[in-house]
JSON list of C-alpha atoms in Angstrom, two decimals:
[
{"chain": "A", "resi": 291, "resn": "LYS", "atom": "CA", "xyz": [-32.31, 16.26, -48.37]},
{"chain": "A", "resi": 292, "resn": "LEU", "atom": "CA", "xyz": [-29.32, 18.58, -48.24]},
{"chain": "A", "resi": 293, "resn": "TYR", "atom": "CA", "xyz": [-30.85, 20.69, -45.46]},
{"chain": "A", "resi": 294, "resn": "ALA", "atom": "CA", "xyz": [-31.68, 17.53, -43.46]},
{"chain": "A", "resi": 295, "resn": "ALA", "atom": "CA", "xyz": [-28.09, 16.24, -43.91]},
{"chain": "A", "resi": 296, "resn": "ILE", "atom": "CA", "xyz": [-26.62, 19.60, -42.79]},
{"chain": "A", "resi": 297, "resn": "ASP", "atom": "CA", "xyz": [-28.95, 19.66, -39.78]},
{"chain": "A", "resi": 298, "resn": "LYS", "atom": "CA", "xyz": [-27.97, 16.08, -38.86]},
{"chain": "A", "resi": 299, "resn": "ASN", "atom": "CA", "xyz": [-24.28, 16.91, -39.26]},
{"chain": "A", "resi": 300, "resn": "LYS", "atom": "CA", "xyz": [-24.68, 19.95, -36.95]},
{"chain": "A", "resi": 301, "resn": "GLU", "atom": "CA", "xyz": [-26.21, 17.69, -34.30]},
{"chain": "A", "resi": 302, "resn": "ILE", "atom": "CA", "xyz": [-23.33, 15.23, -34.69]},
{"chain": "A", "resi": 303, "resn": "LEU", "atom": "CA", "xyz": [-20.80, 18.11, -34.45]},
{"chain": "A", "resi": 304, "resn": "GLN", "atom": "CA", "xyz": [-22.41, 19.28, -31.19]},
{"chain": "A", "resi": 305, "resn": "GLU", "atom": "CA", "xyz": [-22.16, 15.75, -29.76]},
{"chain": "A", "resi": 306, "resn": "ILE", "atom": "CA", "xyz": [-18.52, 15.52, -30.84]},
{"chain": "A", "resi": 307, "resn": "LYS", "atom": "CA", "xyz": [-17.75, 18.84, -29.12]},
{"chain": "A", "resi": 308, "resn": "LYS", "atom": "CA", "xyz": [-19.52, 17.65, -25.97]},
{"chain": "A", "resi": 309, "resn": "TYR", "atom": "CA", "xyz": [-17.62, 14.37, -25.91]},
{"chain": "A", "resi": 310, "resn": "SER", "atom": "CA", "xyz": [-14.35, 16.15, -26.69]},
{"chain": "A", "resi": 311, "resn": "ALA", "atom": "CA", "xyz": [-14.81, 18.33, -23.59]},
{"chain": "A", "resi": 312, "resn": "ASP", "atom": "CA", "xyz": [-15.60, 15.23, -21.52]},
{"chain": "A", "resi": 313, "resn": "ILE", "atom": "CA", "xyz": [-12.53, 13.44, -22.87]},
{"chain": "A", "resi": 314, "resn": "LEU", "atom": "CA", "xyz": [-10.33, 16.47, -22.13]},
{"chain": "A", "resi": 315, "resn": "ALA", "atom": "CA", "xyz": [-11.66, 16.61, -18.55]},
{"chain": "A", "resi": 316, "resn": "CYS", "atom": "CA", "xyz": [-10.98, 12.87, -18.12]},
{"chain": "A", "resi": 317, "resn": "GLU", "atom": "CA", "xyz": [-7.45, 13.25, -19.52]},
{"chain": "A", "resi": 318, "resn": "GLN", "atom": "CA", "xyz": [-6.74, 16.12, -17.11]},
{"chain": "A", "resi": 319, "resn": "LYS", "atom": "CA", "xyz": [-8.03, 14.08, -14.17]},
{"chain": "A", "resi": 320, "resn": "CYS", "atom": "CA", "xyz": [-5.97, 11.08, -15.30]},
{"chain": "A", "resi": 321, "resn": "GLN", "atom": "CA", "xyz": [-2.85, 13.28, -15.53]},
{"chain": "A", "resi": 322, "resn": "TRP", "atom": "CA", "xyz": [-3.53, 14.66, -12.05]},
{"chain": "A", "resi": 323, "resn": "LEU", "atom": "CA", "xyz": [-3.95, 11.13, -10.64]},
{"chain": "A", "resi": 324, "resn": "ASN", "atom": "CA", "xyz": [-0.74, 9.98, -12.36]},
{"chain": "A", "resi": 325, "resn": "ASN", "atom": "CA", "xyz": [1.16, 12.92, -10.83]},
{"chain": "A", "resi": 326, "resn": "LEU", "atom": "CA", "xyz": [-0.33, 12.19, -7.41]},
{"chain": "A", "resi": 327, "resn": "SER", "atom": "CA", "xyz": [0.65, 8.53, -7.71]},
{"chain": "A", "resi": 328, "resn": "ALA", "atom": "CA", "xyz": [4.18, 9.45, -8.81]},
{"chain": "A", "resi": 329, "resn": "THR", "atom": "CA", "xyz": [4.48, 11.91, -5.91]},
{"chain": "A", "resi": 330, "resn": "VAL", "atom": "CA", "xyz": [3.28, 9.42, -3.31]},
{"chain": "A", "resi": 331, "resn": "ASN", "atom": "CA", "xyz": [5.59, 6.73, -4.66]},
{"chain": "A", "resi": 332, "resn": "GLY", "atom": "CA", "xyz": [8.57, 9.07, -4.92]},
{"chain": "A", "resi": 333, "resn": "ASN", "atom": "CA", "xyz": [8.75, 8.81, -8.70]},
{"chain": "A", "resi": 334, "resn": "LEU", "atom": "CA", "xyz": [7.90, 12.34, -9.83]},
{"chain": "A", "resi": 335, "resn": "THR", "atom": "CA", "xyz": [10.43, 13.40, -12.44]},
{"chain": "A", "resi": 336, "resn": "GLY", "atom": "CA", "xyz": [12.41, 16.53, -11.70]},
{"chain": "A", "resi": 337, "resn": "LYS", "atom": "CA", "xyz": [11.69, 16.35, -7.97]},
{"chain": "A", "resi": 338, "resn": "GLN", "atom": "CA", "xyz": [13.40, 14.79, -4.97]},
{"chain": "A", "resi": 339, "resn": "ARG", "atom": "CA", "xyz": [12.54, 11.10, -4.86]},
{"chain": "A", "resi": 340, "resn": "VAL", "atom": "CA", "xyz": [10.94, 10.56, -1.47]},
{"chain": "A", "resi": 341, "resn": "ASP", "atom": "CA", "xyz": [8.13, 8.10, -0.97]},
{"chain": "A", "resi": 342, "resn": "LEU", "atom": "CA", "xyz": [5.19, 8.95, 1.31]},
{"chain": "A", "resi": 343, "resn": "GLU", "atom": "CA", "xyz": [6.39, 6.76, 4.19]},
{"chain": "A", "resi": 344, "resn": "THR", "atom": "CA", "xyz": [9.80, 8.44, 4.25]},
{"chain": "A", "resi": 345, "resn": "TYR", "atom": "CA", "xyz": [8.23, 11.90, 3.93]},
{"chain": "A", "resi": 346, "resn": "ILE", "atom": "CA", "xyz": [6.09, 11.26, 7.01]},
{"chain": "A", "resi": 347, "resn": "GLN", "atom": "CA", "xyz": [9.10, 9.89, 8.90]},
{"chain": "A", "resi": 348, "resn": "MET", "atom": "CA", "xyz": [11.09, 12.98, 7.92]},
{"chain": "A", "resi": 349, "resn": "THR", "atom": "CA", "xyz": [8.33, 15.24, 9.24]},
{"chain": "A", "resi": 350, "resn": "TYR", "atom": "CA", "xyz": [8.26, 13.51, 12.63]},
{"chain": "A", "resi": 351, "resn": "PHE", "atom": "CA", "xyz": [12.06, 13.32, 12.70]},
{"chain": "A", "resi": 352, "resn": "ASP", "atom": "CA", "xyz": [12.25, 17.10, 12.19]},
{"chain": "A", "resi": 353, "resn": "ARG", "atom": "CA", "xyz": [9.94, 17.59, 15.16]},
{"chain": "A", "resi": 354, "resn": "ILE", "atom": "CA", "xyz": [12.03, 15.26, 17.33]},
{"chain": "A", "resi": 355, "resn": "ILE", "atom": "CA", "xyz": [15.24, 17.03, 16.26]},
{"chain": "A", "resi": 356, "resn": "ARG", "atom": "CA", "xyz": [13.79, 20.44, 17.16]},
{"chain": "A", "resi": 357, "resn": "LYS", "atom": "CA", "xyz": [12.95, 19.20, 20.66]},
{"chain": "A", "resi": 358, "resn": "ALA", "atom": "CA", "xyz": [16.29, 17.37, 20.97]},
{"chain": "A", "resi": 359, "resn": "ASN", "atom": "CA", "xyz": [18.17, 20.54, 20.05]},
{"chain": "A", "resi": 360, "resn": "LEU", "atom": "CA", "xyz": [16.61, 22.39, 22.97]},
{"chain": "A", "resi": 361, "resn": "ARG", "atom": "CA", "xyz": [18.31, 19.83, 25.20]},
{"chain": "A", "resi": 362, "resn": "LEU", "atom": "CA", "xyz": [21.55, 19.41, 23.23]},
{"chain": "A", "resi": 363, "resn": "LEU", "atom": "CA", "xyz": [22.25, 23.13, 22.96]},
{"chain": "A", "resi": 364, "resn": "ASN", "atom": "CA", "xyz": [21.88, 23.34, 26.73]},
{"chain": "A", "resi": 365, "resn": "MET", "atom": "CA", "xyz": [24.05, 20.26, 27.36]},
{"chain": "A", "resi": 366, "resn": "THR", "atom": "CA", "xyz": [26.84, 21.51, 25.10]},
{"chain": "A", "resi": 367, "resn": "LYS", "atom": "CA", "xyz": [26.62, 25.17, 26.15]},
{"chain": "A", "resi": 368, "resn": "GLY", "atom": "CA", "xyz": [25.46, 26.18, 22.69]},
{"chain": "A", "resi": 369, "resn": "GLN", "atom": "CA", "xyz": [28.17, 24.36, 20.74]},
{"chain": "A", "resi": 370, "resn": "TYR", "atom": "CA", "xyz": [26.25, 21.60, 18.95]},
{"chain": "A", "resi": 371, "resn": "GLU", "atom": "CA", "xyz": [22.97, 21.44, 17.09]},
{"chain": "A", "resi": 372, "resn": "LEU", "atom": "CA", "xyz": [21.54, 18.46, 15.22]},
{"chain": "A", "resi": 373, "resn": "LEU", "atom": "CA", "xyz": [20.37, 18.84, 11.63]},
{"chain": "A", "resi": 374, "resn": "ARG", "atom": "CA", "xyz": [18.61, 16.43, 9.31]},
{"chain": "A", "resi": 375, "resn": "ALA", "atom": "CA", "xyz": [20.75, 15.91, 6.20]},
{"chain": "A", "resi": 376, "resn": "ASP", "atom": "CA", "xyz": [19.23, 17.06, 2.94]},
{"chain": "A", "resi": 377, "resn": "ILE", "atom": "CA", "xyz": [18.47, 14.30, 0.51]},
{"chain": "A", "resi": 378, "resn": "GLU", "atom": "CA", "xyz": [21.33, 15.44, -1.74]},
{"chain": "A", "resi": 379, "resn": "ASP", "atom": "CA", "xyz": [23.74, 15.36, 1.24]},
{"chain": "A", "resi": 380, "resn": "ALA", "atom": "CA", "xyz": [23.05, 11.74, 2.15]},
{"chain": "A", "resi": 381, "resn": "GLU", "atom": "CA", "xyz": [26.29, 9.73, 2.10]},
{"chain": "A", "resi": 382, "resn": "ASN", "atom": "CA", "xyz": [24.64, 6.45, 1.25]},
{"chain": "A", "resi": 383, "resn": "LYS", "atom": "CA", "xyz": [22.04, 6.86, -1.49]},
{"chain": "A", "resi": 384, "resn": "ARG", "atom": "CA", "xyz": [20.59, 3.42, -0.70]},
{"chain": "A", "resi": 385, "resn": "SER", "atom": "CA", "xyz": [19.76, 4.34, 2.88]},
{"chain": "A", "resi": 386, "resn": "LYS", "atom": "CA", "xyz": [16.51, 6.01, 3.90]},
{"chain": "A", "resi": 387, "resn": "THR", "atom": "CA", "xyz": [17.34, 9.37, 2.40]},
{"chain": "A", "resi": 388, "resn": "GLY", "atom": "CA", "xyz": [16.30, 12.36, 4.42]},
{"chain": "A", "resi": 389, "resn": "LEU", "atom": "CA", "xyz": [16.66, 10.48, 7.72]},
{"chain": "A", "resi": 390, "resn": "GLU", "atom": "CA", "xyz": [20.39, 10.99, 8.33]},
{"chain": "A", "resi": 391, "resn": "LEU", "atom": "CA", "xyz": [21.84, 13.37, 10.89]},
{"chain": "A", "resi": 392, "resn": "LEU", "atom": "CA", "xyz": [24.47, 16.07, 10.73]},
{"chain": "A", "resi": 393, "resn": "VAL", "atom": "CA", "xyz": [25.82, 18.12, 13.60]},
{"chain": "A", "resi": 394, "resn": "LYS", "atom": "CA", "xyz": [26.43, 21.84, 13.36]},
{"chain": "A", "resi": 395, "resn": "ASP", "atom": "CA", "xyz": [29.34, 23.04, 15.45]},
{"chain": "A", "resi": 396, "resn": "HIS", "atom": "CA", "xyz": [28.53, 26.64, 16.34]},
{"chain": "A", "resi": 397, "resn": "TYR", "atom": "CA", "xyz": [32.10, 27.23, 17.52]},
{"chain": "A", "resi": 398, "resn": "SER", "atom": "CA", "xyz": [33.57, 26.46, 14.09]},
{"chain": "A", "resi": 399, "resn": "GLY", "atom": "CA", "xyz": [30.43, 27.23, 12.06]},
{"chain": "A", "resi": 400, "resn": "LYS", "atom": "CA", "xyz": [30.74, 23.96, 10.13]},
{"chain": "A", "resi": 401, "resn": "GLU", "atom": "CA", "xyz": [28.35, 21.07, 9.57]},
{"chain": "A", "resi": 402, "resn": "ARG", "atom": "CA", "xyz": [29.62, 17.50, 9.69]},
{"chain": "A", "resi": 403, "resn": "SER", "atom": "CA", "xyz": [28.48, 13.93, 10.15]},
{"chain": "A", "resi": 404, "resn": "VAL", "atom": "CA", "xyz": [27.42, 12.88, 13.64]},
{"chain": "A", "resi": 405, "resn": "LYS", "atom": "CA", "xyz": [29.87, 10.01, 13.22]},
{"chain": "A", "resi": 406, "resn": "THR", "atom": "CA", "xyz": [32.69, 12.50, 13.86]},
{"chain": "A", "resi": 407, "resn": "LEU", "atom": "CA", "xyz": [31.52, 13.29, 17.41]},
{"chain": "A", "resi": 408, "resn": "SER", "atom": "CA", "xyz": [33.64, 12.05, 20.31]},
{"chain": "A", "resi": 409, "resn": "GLY", "atom": "CA", "xyz": [32.25, 9.41, 22.66]},
{"chain": "A", "resi": 410, "resn": "GLY", "atom": "CA", "xyz": [30.98, 11.95, 25.20]},
{"chain": "A", "resi": 411, "resn": "GLU", "atom": "CA", "xyz": [29.56, 14.25, 22.52]},
{"chain": "A", "resi": 412, "resn": "SER", "atom": "CA", "xyz": [27.90, 11.30, 20.81]},
{"chain": "A", "resi": 413, "resn": "PHE", "atom": "CA", "xyz": [26.38, 10.23, 24.12]},
{"chain": "A", "resi": 414, "resn": "MET", "atom": "CA", "xyz": [24.97, 13.71, 24.73]},
{"chain": "A", "resi": 415, "resn": "ALA", "atom": "CA", "xyz": [23.53, 13.78, 21.20]},
{"chain": "A", "resi": 416, "resn": "SER", "atom": "CA", "xyz": [21.92, 10.36, 21.77]},
{"chain": "A", "resi": 417, "resn": "LEU", "atom": "CA", "xyz": [20.57, 11.43, 25.13]},
{"chain": "A", "resi": 418, "resn": "ALA", "atom": "CA", "xyz": [19.16, 14.63, 23.62]},
{"chain": "A", "resi": 419, "resn": "LEU", "atom": "CA", "xyz": [17.48, 12.60, 20.85]},
{"chain": "A", "resi": 420, "resn": "ALA", "atom": "CA", "xyz": [15.98, 10.17, 23.38]},
{"chain": "A", "resi": 421, "resn": "LEU", "atom": "CA", "xyz": [14.64, 13.07, 25.42]},
{"chain": "A", "resi": 422, "resn": "GLY", "atom": "CA", "xyz": [13.40, 14.81, 22.25]},
{"chain": "A", "resi": 423, "resn": "LEU", "atom": "CA", "xyz": [11.57, 11.64, 21.28]},
{"chain": "A", "resi": 424, "resn": "ALA", "atom": "CA", "xyz": [10.02, 11.43, 24.74]},
{"chain": "A", "resi": 425, "resn": "ASP", "atom": "CA", "xyz": [8.98, 15.09, 24.49]},
{"chain": "A", "resi": 426, "resn": "GLU", "atom": "CA", "xyz": [7.39, 14.49, 21.08]},
{"chain": "A", "resi": 427, "resn": "VAL", "atom": "CA", "xyz": [5.55, 11.37, 22.29]},
{"chain": "A", "resi": 428, "resn": "GLN", "atom": "CA", "xyz": [4.23, 13.28, 25.28]},
{"chain": "A", "resi": 429, "resn": "SER", "atom": "CA", "xyz": [3.08, 16.20, 23.15]},
{"chain": "A", "resi": 430, "resn": "ASN", "atom": "CA", "xyz": [1.17, 13.84, 20.83]},
{"chain": "A", "resi": 431, "resn": "ALA", "atom": "CA", "xyz": [-0.13, 11.41, 23.45]},
{"chain": "A", "resi": 432, "resn": "GLY", "atom": "CA", "xyz": [-2.68, 13.70, 25.07]},
{"chain": "A", "resi": 433, "resn": "GLY", "atom": "CA", "xyz": [-1.39, 13.99, 28.62]},
{"chain": "A", "resi": 434, "resn": "ILE", "atom": "CA", "xyz": [0.69, 10.83, 28.91]},
{"chain": "A", "resi": 435, "resn": "GLN", "atom": "CA", "xyz": [3.90, 11.61, 30.75]},
{"chain": "A", "resi": 436, "resn": "LEU", "atom": "CA", "xyz": [7.11, 9.64, 30.43]},
{"chain": "A", "resi": 437, "resn": "GLU", "atom": "CA", "xyz": [8.81, 10.18, 33.75]},
{"chain": "A", "resi": 438, "resn": "THR", "atom": "CA", "xyz": [11.31, 7.31, 33.83]},
{"chain": "A", "resi": 439, "resn": "MET", "atom": "CA", "xyz": [14.26, 6.62, 31.60]},
{"chain": "A", "resi": 440, "resn": "PHE", "atom": "CA", "xyz": [16.82, 3.85, 31.93]},
{"chain": "A", "resi": 441, "resn": "VAL", "atom": "CA", "xyz": [20.35, 4.65, 30.73]},
{"chain": "A", "resi": 442, "resn": "ASP", "atom": "CA", "xyz": [22.83, 1.82, 31.09]},
{"chain": "A", "resi": 443, "resn": "GLU", "atom": "CA", "xyz": [26.02, 3.36, 29.75]},
{"chain": "A", "resi": 444, "resn": "GLY", "atom": "CA", "xyz": [27.56, 6.48, 28.33]},
{"chain": "A", "resi": 445, "resn": "PHE", "atom": "CA", "xyz": [27.75, 8.73, 31.36]},
{"chain": "A", "resi": 446, "resn": "GLY", "atom": "CA", "xyz": [31.26, 7.42, 32.03]},
{"chain": "A", "resi": 447, "resn": "SER", "atom": "CA", "xyz": [32.45, 8.96, 28.76]},
{"chain": "A", "resi": 448, "resn": "LEU", "atom": "CA", "xyz": [31.71, 12.48, 30.02]},
{"chain": "A", "resi": 449, "resn": "ASP", "atom": "CA", "xyz": [34.08, 14.68, 31.96]},
{"chain": "A", "resi": 450, "resn": "ALA", "atom": "CA", "xyz": [32.83, 16.10, 35.29]},
{"chain": "A", "resi": 451, "resn": "GLY", "atom": "CA", "xyz": [31.56, 19.38, 33.79]},
{"chain": "A", "resi": 452, "resn": "ALA", "atom": "CA", "xyz": [29.82, 17.72, 30.85]},
{"chain": "A", "resi": 453, "resn": "LEU", "atom": "CA", "xyz": [28.33, 15.10, 33.18]},
{"chain": "A", "resi": 454, "resn": "GLN", "atom": "CA", "xyz": [26.80, 17.76, 35.42]},
{"chain": "A", "resi": 455, "resn": "GLN", "atom": "CA", "xyz": [25.52, 19.68, 32.37]},
{"chain": "A", "resi": 456, "resn": "ALA", "atom": "CA", "xyz": [23.93, 16.50, 30.89]},
{"chain": "A", "resi": 457, "resn": "ILE", "atom": "CA", "xyz": [22.28, 15.61, 34.20]},
{"chain": "A", "resi": 458, "resn": "THR", "atom": "CA", "xyz": [20.98, 19.16, 34.57]}
]
């Protein structure tokens, strides 16, 4: 009887070990899924809180800014470059963090808000962004070319030299 009980207990112990391994694997998968969910929803502790939608927008925005800077650097003779503000730099924490713009002034070496640009500088930055967006759309649209753009105001805020540079 004792030998039979020991033998039965050994079988039960083997089953417990098997189920313990299965439970551990399920717990690890559950933890992984919880982390993935927290990451996608922007709720991962100890990390920047950016939801998936904003992350994707930030990625496309970076691409548009890179293309816009090719234009803006040319328009401003190398003075200004647009930068996407880091999440920690965002002035308004309630806004779509990571989607705000700064301008780097290469003459002074400082970064500042785009809100500090003059009317003509702001117009050139807007024009560069519009053209950068058009460039990005064309590069992703498989051969579609945007060859027309309507601009209804802003050119009047540029001096003669800046106007010629923007048109060029």
